Coordinates of C-alpha atoms in Angstrom, one line a residue:
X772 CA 136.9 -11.1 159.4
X773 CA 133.7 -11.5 157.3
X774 CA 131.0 -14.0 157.9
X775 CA 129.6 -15.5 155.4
X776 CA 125.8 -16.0 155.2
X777 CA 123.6 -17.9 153.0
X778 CA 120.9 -20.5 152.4
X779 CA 121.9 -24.0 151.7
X780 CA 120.7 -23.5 148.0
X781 CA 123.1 -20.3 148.5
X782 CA 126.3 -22.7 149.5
X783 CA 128.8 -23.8 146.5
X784 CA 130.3 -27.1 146.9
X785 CA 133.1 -25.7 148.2
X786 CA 131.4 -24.2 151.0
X787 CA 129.5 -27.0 151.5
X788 CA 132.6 -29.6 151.8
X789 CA 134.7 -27.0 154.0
X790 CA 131.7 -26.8 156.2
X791 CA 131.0 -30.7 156.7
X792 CA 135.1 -30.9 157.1
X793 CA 134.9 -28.3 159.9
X794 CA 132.5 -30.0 161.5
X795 CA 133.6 -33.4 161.8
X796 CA 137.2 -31.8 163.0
X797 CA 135.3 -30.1 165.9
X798 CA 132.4 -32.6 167.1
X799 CA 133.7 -35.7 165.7
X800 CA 137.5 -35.4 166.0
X801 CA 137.7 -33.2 168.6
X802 CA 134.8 -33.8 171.3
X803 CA 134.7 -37.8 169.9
X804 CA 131.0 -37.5 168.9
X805 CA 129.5 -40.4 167.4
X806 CA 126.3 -39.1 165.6
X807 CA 125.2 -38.7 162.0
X808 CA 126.2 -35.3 161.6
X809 CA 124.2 -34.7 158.2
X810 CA 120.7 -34.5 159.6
X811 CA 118.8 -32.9 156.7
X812 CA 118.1 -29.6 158.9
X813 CA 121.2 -28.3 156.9
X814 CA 118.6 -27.8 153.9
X815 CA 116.2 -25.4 155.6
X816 CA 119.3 -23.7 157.7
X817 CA 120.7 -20.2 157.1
X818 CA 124.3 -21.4 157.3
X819 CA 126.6 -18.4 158.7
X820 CA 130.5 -18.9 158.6
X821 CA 133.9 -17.5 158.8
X822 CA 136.2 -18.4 156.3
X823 CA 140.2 -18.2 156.2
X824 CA 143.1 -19.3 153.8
X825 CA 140.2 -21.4 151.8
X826 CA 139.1 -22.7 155.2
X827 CA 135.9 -22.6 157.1
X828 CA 137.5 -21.7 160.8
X829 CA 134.0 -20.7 162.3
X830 CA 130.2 -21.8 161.8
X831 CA 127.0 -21.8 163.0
X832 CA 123.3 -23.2 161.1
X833 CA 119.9 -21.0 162.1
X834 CA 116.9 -22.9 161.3
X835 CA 113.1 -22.4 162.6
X836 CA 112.4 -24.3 165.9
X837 CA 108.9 -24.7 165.4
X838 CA 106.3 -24.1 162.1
X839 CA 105.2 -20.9 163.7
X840 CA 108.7 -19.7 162.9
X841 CA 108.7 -17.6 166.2
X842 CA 112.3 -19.1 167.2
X843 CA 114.9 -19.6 165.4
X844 CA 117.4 -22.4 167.2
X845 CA 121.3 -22.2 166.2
X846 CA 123.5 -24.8 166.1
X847 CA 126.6 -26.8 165.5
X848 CA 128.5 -24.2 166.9
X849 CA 132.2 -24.3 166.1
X850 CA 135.7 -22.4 166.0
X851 CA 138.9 -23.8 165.0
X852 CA 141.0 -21.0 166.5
X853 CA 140.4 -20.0 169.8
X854 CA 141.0 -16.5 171.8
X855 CA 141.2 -14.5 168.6
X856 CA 138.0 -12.5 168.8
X857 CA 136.5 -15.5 166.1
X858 CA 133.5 -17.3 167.7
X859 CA 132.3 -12.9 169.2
X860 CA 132.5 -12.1 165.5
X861 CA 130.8 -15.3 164.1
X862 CA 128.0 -14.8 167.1
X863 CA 127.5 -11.1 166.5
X864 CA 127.0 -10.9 163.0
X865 CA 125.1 -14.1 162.8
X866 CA 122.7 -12.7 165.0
X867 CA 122.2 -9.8 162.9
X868 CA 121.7 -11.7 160.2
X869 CA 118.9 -14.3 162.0
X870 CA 117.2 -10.6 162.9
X871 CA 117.3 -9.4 159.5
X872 CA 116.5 -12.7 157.6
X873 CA 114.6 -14.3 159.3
X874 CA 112.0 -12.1 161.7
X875 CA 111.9 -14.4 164.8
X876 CA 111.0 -12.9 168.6
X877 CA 113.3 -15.6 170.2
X878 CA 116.6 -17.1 169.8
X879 CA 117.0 -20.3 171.3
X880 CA 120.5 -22.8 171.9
X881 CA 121.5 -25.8 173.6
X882 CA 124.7 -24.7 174.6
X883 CA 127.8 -27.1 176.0
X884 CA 128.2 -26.4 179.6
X885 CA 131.4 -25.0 179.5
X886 CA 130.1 -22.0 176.4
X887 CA 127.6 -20.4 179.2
X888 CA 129.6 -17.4 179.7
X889 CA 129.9 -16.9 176.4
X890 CA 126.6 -16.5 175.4
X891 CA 125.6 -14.6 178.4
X892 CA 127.6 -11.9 177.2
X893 CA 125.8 -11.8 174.0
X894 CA 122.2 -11.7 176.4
X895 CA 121.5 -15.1 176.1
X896 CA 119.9 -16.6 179.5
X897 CA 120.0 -20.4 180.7
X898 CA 116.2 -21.5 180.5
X899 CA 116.7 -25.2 181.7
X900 CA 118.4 -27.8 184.1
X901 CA 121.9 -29.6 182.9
X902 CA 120.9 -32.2 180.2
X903 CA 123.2 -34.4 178.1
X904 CA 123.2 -34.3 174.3
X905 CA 125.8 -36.8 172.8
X906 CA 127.0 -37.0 175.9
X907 CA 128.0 -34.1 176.6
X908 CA 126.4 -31.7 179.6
X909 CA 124.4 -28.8 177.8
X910 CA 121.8 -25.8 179.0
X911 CA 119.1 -24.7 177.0
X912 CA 119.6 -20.6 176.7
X913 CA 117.3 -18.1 175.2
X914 CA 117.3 -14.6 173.8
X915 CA 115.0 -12.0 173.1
X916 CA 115.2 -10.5 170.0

């Protein structure tokens, strides 16, 4: 399993489309999100992403949280197959690649409820109180890099 990483300007339309399709299976399909999922942060995001049979089946976006580009805040977390060692191999390398590209001290997610464990094993720690996000219940977690 490979993850893909590149800058929107990077992305082929391809890419692009199996990306967007992913993403509306997962948070609009799938957890019945009603939200305009094309934002614009996608054009100043390091997109990282697993790709299968001509398929996006993992993805993640990095962007800067702030101007000061001290934290770098991931999002739009999503697999399409579950227990298979995907979303550890999506996490790990696209962690890598934030270090590498993109020289932050902090990175920072709002993660579903339900994903807490999951991060923690990757060193991220819960920073804030339950909050909803699209109506779902979400923790903001932080790690150290």
């Amino acid at each position: 399993m490979n993850v893909t990483v590149k800058t929107f300007d990077e992305l082929t339309t391809t890419e692009l489309y199996e990306i967007l399709k992913a993403r509306a299976e997962i948070f609009i399909m799938e957890q019945n999100i009603n939200y305009q999922d094309m934002d614009d942060v996608d054009y100043k995001s390091l997109h990282c992403f697993i790709w299968k049979e001509d398929k996006v089946i993992a993805y993640l976006r990095a962007f800067y949280k702030s101007k000061d580009k001290s934290v770098v805040k991931i999002g739009r977390v999503l697999t399409l197959e579950h227990g298979k060692g995907v979303g550890r191999v999506l996490l790990e390398e696209s962690i890598k690649a934030v270090k590498e590209k993109m020289h932050c001290n902090k990175i920072y997610i709002e993660a579903q409820k339900h994903a807490v464990g999951f991060y923690e094993k990757f060193g991220f720690v819960t920073t804030s109180g339950e909050f909803l996000e699209e109506g779902i219940v979400h923790v903001a977690m932080e790690l150290e890099v």
